[in-house]
CSV table of C-alpha atoms in Angstrom, one decimal:
chain,number,residue,atom,x,y,z
A,1,MET,CA,0.0,0.0,0.0
A,2,THR,CA,1.3,3.4,-0.9
A,3,LEU,CA,0.9,6.5,1.2
A,4,TYR,CA,-1.6,7.9,-1.3
A,5,ASP,CA,-3.7,4.7,-1.0
A,6,GLN,CA,-4.2,5.8,2.6
A,7,ILE,CA,-5.5,9.3,1.7
A,8,ALA,CA,-7.3,8.5,-1.6
A,9,ALA,CA,-10.8,8.6,0.1
A,10,PHE,CA,-10.3,12.2,1.3
A,11,TYR,CA,-7.8,13.5,-1.3
A,12,ASP,CA,-10.4,15.4,-3.3
A,13,PRO,CA,-12.0,17.1,-0.2
A,14,TRP,CA,-8.5,18.0,1.0
A,15,SER,CA,-7.5,19.6,-2.4
A,16,ARG,CA,-10.9,21.0,-3.5
A,17,SER,CA,-9.7,24.6,-3.1
A,18,VAL,CA,-6.8,24.0,-5.5
A,19,THR,CA,-8.2,25.1,-8.8
A,20,GLU,CA,-5.8,27.7,-10.1
A,21,ASP,CA,-3.7,25.2,-12.1
A,22,VAL,CA,-6.6,23.4,-13.9
A,23,GLY,CA,-7.2,26.0,-16.7
A,24,PHE,CA,-3.4,26.3,-17.2
A,25,TYR,CA,-2.9,22.6,-17.9
A,26,VAL,CA,-6.1,22.4,-20.0
A,27,GLU,CA,-4.7,25.2,-22.2
A,28,GLN,CA,-1.4,23.4,-22.5
A,29,ALA,CA,-3.2,20.2,-23.5
A,30,LEU,CA,-5.3,22.0,-26.1
A,31,ALA,CA,-2.3,23.7,-27.6
A,32,SER,CA,-0.5,20.4,-27.9
A,33,GLY,CA,-3.4,18.7,-29.8
A,34,GLY,CA,-2.9,15.6,-27.7
A,35,PRO,CA,-2.6,12.9,-26.7
A,36,VAL,CA,-1.2,13.9,-23.3
A,37,VAL,CA,0.6,11.8,-20.6
A,38,GLU,CA,0.0,12.9,-17.1
A,39,LEU,CA,2.5,11.6,-14.5
A,40,ALA,CA,1.1,11.2,-11.0
A,41,VAL,CA,-2.4,11.5,-12.3
A,42,GLY,CA,-3.9,11.0,-8.8
A,43,THR,CA,-7.7,11.2,-8.7
A,44,GLY,CA,-8.0,12.8,-12.1
A,45,ARG,CA,-8.3,16.4,-10.8
A,46,ILE,CA,-6.5,17.7,-14.0
A,47,ALA,CA,-7.1,14.7,-16.2
A,48,VAL,CA,-10.9,14.8,-16.2
A,49,PRO,CA,-11.0,18.5,-17.3
A,50,ILE,CA,-8.5,17.8,-20.1
A,51,ALA,CA,-10.6,14.9,-21.3
A,52,GLU,CA,-13.7,17.1,-21.1
A,53,ALA,CA,-11.9,19.5,-23.4
A,54,GLY,CA,-11.7,16.8,-26.0
A,55,ILE,CA,-8.0,15.7,-25.5
A,56,PRO,CA,-7.2,12.0,-24.9
A,57,LEU,CA,-4.9,11.4,-21.9
A,58,ILE,CA,-2.8,8.6,-20.5
A,59,GLY,CA,-2.6,8.8,-16.7
A,60,VAL,CA,0.1,7.1,-14.7
A,61,ASP,CA,0.0,6.7,-10.9
A,62,SER,CA,1.6,4.4,-8.3
A,63,SER,CA,-1.5,4.3,-6.1
A,64,PRO,CA,-4.2,1.8,-7.1
A,65,GLU,CA,-6.7,3.5,-4.8
A,66,MET,CA,-6.1,6.9,-6.4
A,67,LEU,CA,-6.5,5.4,-9.8
A,68,ALA,CA,-9.8,3.9,-8.7
A,69,VAL,CA,-11.1,7.3,-7.7
A,70,ALA,CA,-9.9,8.8,-11.0
A,71,ARG,CA,-11.6,6.0,-12.9
A,72,ALA,CA,-14.9,6.7,-11.1
A,73,ALA,CA,-14.5,10.4,-11.7
A,74,SER,CA,-13.9,9.9,-15.5
A,75,GLU,CA,-17.0,7.6,-15.7
A,76,SER,CA,-19.1,10.1,-13.8
A,77,ALA,CA,-18.0,12.9,-16.2
A,78,GLY,CA,-18.7,10.7,-19.2
A,79,VAL,CA,-15.1,10.9,-20.5
A,80,SER,CA,-13.7,7.4,-19.5
A,81,GLU,CA,-13.2,6.6,-23.2
A,82,ARG,CA,-10.6,9.5,-23.4
A,83,ILE,CA,-8.7,8.6,-20.2
A,84,ASP,CA,-6.4,5.5,-20.2
A,85,LEU,CA,-5.3,5.0,-16.5
A,86,ARG,CA,-2.1,2.9,-15.9
A,87,LEU,CA,-0.5,1.7,-12.6
A,88,GLY,CA,3.2,2.6,-12.6
A,89,ASP,CA,6.0,4.7,-11.3
A,90,LEU,CA,6.7,8.1,-12.9
A,91,ARG,CA,10.4,7.2,-13.1
A,92,GLU,CA,9.5,4.2,-15.2
A,93,PRO,CA,6.1,5.0,-16.7
A,94,PRO,CA,4.4,2.1,-18.6
A,95,VAL,CA,3.9,4.2,-21.7
A,96,PRO,CA,5.4,2.9,-25.0
A,97,GLU,CA,3.5,5.7,-26.9
A,98,ARG,CA,5.2,9.0,-27.8
A,99,VAL,CA,3.2,12.1,-27.3
A,100,PRO,CA,3.5,15.9,-27.8
A,101,LEU,CA,2.9,16.8,-24.2
A,102,VAL,CA,3.8,15.3,-20.8
A,103,ILE,CA,2.6,17.0,-17.6
A,104,CYS,CA,3.3,16.5,-13.9
A,105,PRO,CA,1.0,18.8,-11.9
A,106,PHE,CA,0.7,19.7,-8.2
A,107,ARG,CA,4.3,19.5,-7.3
A,108,SER,CA,4.5,15.7,-7.7
A,109,LEU,CA,8.1,15.7,-8.7
A,110,LEU,CA,9.0,16.8,-5.2
A,111,HIS,CA,8.3,13.3,-4.0
A,112,MET,CA,11.7,12.4,-5.6
A,113,GLU,CA,14.0,12.5,-2.6
A,114,THR,CA,17.4,13.2,-4.3
A,115,GLU,CA,18.6,15.0,-7.3
A,116,ASN,CA,19.4,11.7,-9.0
A,117,GLU,CA,15.9,10.5,-8.6
A,118,LYS,CA,14.6,13.8,-9.9
A,119,LEU,CA,16.9,13.5,-12.9
A,120,ARG,CA,15.7,10.0,-13.5
A,121,ALA,CA,12.1,11.2,-13.5
A,122,LEU,CA,13.0,14.1,-15.9
A,123,ARG,CA,14.7,11.7,-18.3
A,124,ALA,CA,11.7,9.3,-18.2
A,125,ALA,CA,9.4,12.2,-19.1
A,126,ARG,CA,11.7,13.2,-22.0
A,127,GLY,CA,11.6,9.6,-23.3
A,128,LEU,CA,7.8,9.8,-23.7
A,129,LEU,CA,8.0,12.9,-25.9
A,130,GLU,CA,7.9,13.2,-29.6
A,131,PRO,CA,10.6,15.4,-31.2
A,132,ASP,CA,10.0,19.0,-30.0
A,133,GLY,CA,7.5,17.7,-27.5
A,134,ARG,CA,7.0,19.6,-24.2
A,135,PHE,CA,7.2,18.6,-20.6
A,136,VAL,CA,5.2,21.0,-18.3
A,137,PHE,CA,5.3,20.7,-14.5
A,138,ASP,CA,5.1,22.8,-11.3
A,139,VAL,CA,7.1,22.7,-8.1
A,140,PHE,CA,7.8,25.1,-5.2
A,141,SER,CA,10.7,26.6,-3.2
A,142,PRO,CA,9.3,28.0,0.0
A,143,SER,CA,9.8,31.5,1.3
A,144,ARG,CA,11.0,32.3,4.8
A,145,ASP,CA,7.6,33.8,5.6
A,146,ASP,CA,5.8,30.6,4.6
A,147,ILE,CA,8.0,28.4,6.7
A,148,GLU,CA,7.6,30.7,9.8
A,149,GLU,CA,3.8,30.9,9.4
A,150,THR,CA,3.2,27.2,9.0
A,151,HIS,CA,6.0,25.3,10.7
A,152,GLY,CA,4.9,22.7,13.3
A,153,ARG,CA,1.2,23.9,13.4
A,154,TRP,CA,-1.9,21.9,12.8
A,155,LEU,CA,-4.1,24.0,10.5
A,156,GLU,CA,-7.6,23.2,9.2
A,157,ARG,CA,-7.1,23.0,5.4
A,158,GLU,CA,-10.8,22.0,4.8
A,159,PRO,CA,-13.6,21.1,7.2
A,160,GLY,CA,-12.5,18.1,9.2
A,161,ILE,CA,-9.1,17.8,7.5
A,162,LEU,CA,-6.1,19.1,9.3
A,163,GLU,CA,-2.7,19.7,7.8
A,164,ARG,CA,0.7,20.2,9.4
A,165,ALA,CA,3.9,21.3,7.8
A,166,ASP,CA,7.3,20.5,9.4
A,167,TRP,CA,10.1,22.2,7.4
A,168,ASN,CA,13.8,21.2,7.5
A,169,GLU,CA,15.8,23.8,5.7
A,170,GLY,CA,19.0,21.8,6.1
A,171,THR,CA,17.7,18.9,4.1
A,172,ARG,CA,15.2,21.1,2.2
A,173,THR,CA,12.4,18.7,3.1
A,174,LEU,CA,8.8,19.4,3.9
A,175,SER,CA,7.2,16.7,6.0
A,176,LEU,CA,3.5,17.2,5.3
A,177,SER,CA,1.0,15.5,7.6
A,178,LEU,CA,-2.7,15.1,7.0
A,179,ARG,CA,-5.1,14.2,9.8
A,180,VAL,CA,-8.7,13.1,9.4
A,181,GLY,CA,-10.2,11.9,12.7
A,182,ASP,CA,-7.7,9.5,14.2
A,183,VAL,CA,-5.9,8.8,10.9
A,184,ILE,CA,-2.6,10.6,10.3
A,185,THR,CA,-0.6,10.3,7.1
A,186,THR,CA,2.8,11.9,6.5
A,187,PHE,CA,4.8,12.2,3.4
A,188,GLY,CA,7.9,14.1,2.3
A,189,LEU,CA,8.5,16.7,-0.3
A,190,HIS,CA,12.0,17.7,-1.3
A,191,TRP,CA,12.5,21.0,-2.9
A,192,LEU,CA,15.2,22.6,-5.1
A,193,SER,CA,16.0,26.2,-6.2
A,194,ALA,CA,15.2,27.4,-9.7
A,195,PRO,CA,18.8,27.3,-10.8
A,196,GLU,CA,19.1,23.7,-9.6
A,197,TRP,CA,16.0,22.7,-11.6
A,198,LEU,CA,17.4,24.5,-14.7
A,199,ARG,CA,20.6,22.5,-14.4
A,200,LEU,CA,18.8,19.2,-14.0
A,201,LEU,CA,16.5,19.9,-17.0
A,202,ASP,CA,19.6,20.7,-19.1
A,203,GLU,CA,21.2,17.4,-18.0
A,204,ALA,CA,18.0,15.5,-18.8
A,205,GLY,CA,18.0,16.9,-22.4
A,206,PHE,CA,15.5,19.7,-22.2
A,207,GLU,CA,15.5,23.3,-23.3
A,208,VAL,CA,13.5,25.6,-21.0
A,209,GLU,CA,11.0,27.7,-23.0
A,210,ALA,CA,9.4,29.4,-20.0
A,211,LEU,CA,9.6,29.6,-16.2
A,212,TYR,CA,6.5,31.1,-14.7
A,213,GLY,CA,5.9,32.3,-11.2
A,214,TRP,CA,2.2,31.5,-11.3
A,215,PHE,CA,-0.4,29.9,-13.5
A,216,ASP,CA,-1.4,33.3,-15.0
A,217,LEU,CA,1.9,33.1,-16.9
A,218,ARG,CA,3.6,35.9,-15.0
A,219,PRO,CA,7.4,35.5,-15.3
A,220,HIS,CA,9.1,33.9,-12.3
A,221,GLU,CA,10.8,36.6,-10.2
A,222,GLY,CA,11.6,34.8,-7.0
A,223,GLU,CA,8.1,33.5,-6.2
A,224,GLU,CA,7.6,30.3,-4.3
A,225,ASP,CA,5.9,28.6,-7.2
A,226,LEU,CA,7.9,27.5,-10.2
A,227,ILE,CA,6.1,26.4,-13.4
A,228,PHE,CA,8.3,25.1,-16.1
A,229,VAL,CA,7.6,24.6,-19.8
A,230,ALA,CA,10.5,22.6,-21.2
A,231,ARG,CA,11.0,21.3,-24.8
A,232,ARG,CA,12.7,18.1,-25.7
A,233,ALA,CA,16.0,19.2,-27.1
A,234,ALA,CA,17.6,17.4,-30.1
A,235,PRO,CA,20.5,15.1,-29.1
A,236,SER,CA,23.8,16.9,-29.2
A,237,ARG,CA,26.2,15.8,-31.9
C-alpha cells in the first residue's frame, strides 16, 4: 500500500480549493493537440477537465486507490473513453507511446528525494515525448515567511481535514501530515531552487522555454511557485 492509498478517500476534499492550475494545464493540452501523458495523475483532478476539453490522456500513478477514484470520476464525467489509466512509477512509466505533451502537476516531482531521482524522472518524461514535445510541471521553493507561518502547526485545510507542515531547511524537506479523525498520514516533499531545476533539466536533455511564477503566466521573479515549460532538445552531436 502506498501513502496515497491511505488518503485516496479524502484527497479530493483536501484539495478541493486547488483550482488555479486546472485551466493552465487544460490550455497546455489543447495547444498540444494531444494525446497527453499525465504523470502522478492521482484522482483525475487535472485529467478529467483535459478529457472534457476533448483531449485524450494517458494517466500514470503508483497508487491503485487513487486510480480507482480517477476511474470513477472519469466515468461520472462521461469521459472514460478518453482517459487511459495505468499503474506505474513516474520514473519508469508504462507508456510505450510517444506524445507531444507530458505534464506532472501539483508538485508531484518533489516526492523524488534526491537530485538523482529527480533527474531519472525528468529523463523518463523526456523519453515519452515526440521530437520537440514539451514537458510541463510545477514545483515550489518555500519562502522564509511561509516556513515561519506554518511550521509545526496543525491548520484546518478543509472542514474536518487538518494539515501540518514540518520544514527542514537543512535537508530542504517538507514533512506534510494530514489528519482526518484518528488517521494521520505523513509524506515528504524535497525542494530545489530554480537554478538547480534548470541544471537538471539541461542534464536531462530539455531546453526551458518558459519559467512562470504563477499559472497566470507571470514571469518567475523569485516567487515560491515555479512552473516550467521545457521542450525536448535534439540530441547533441
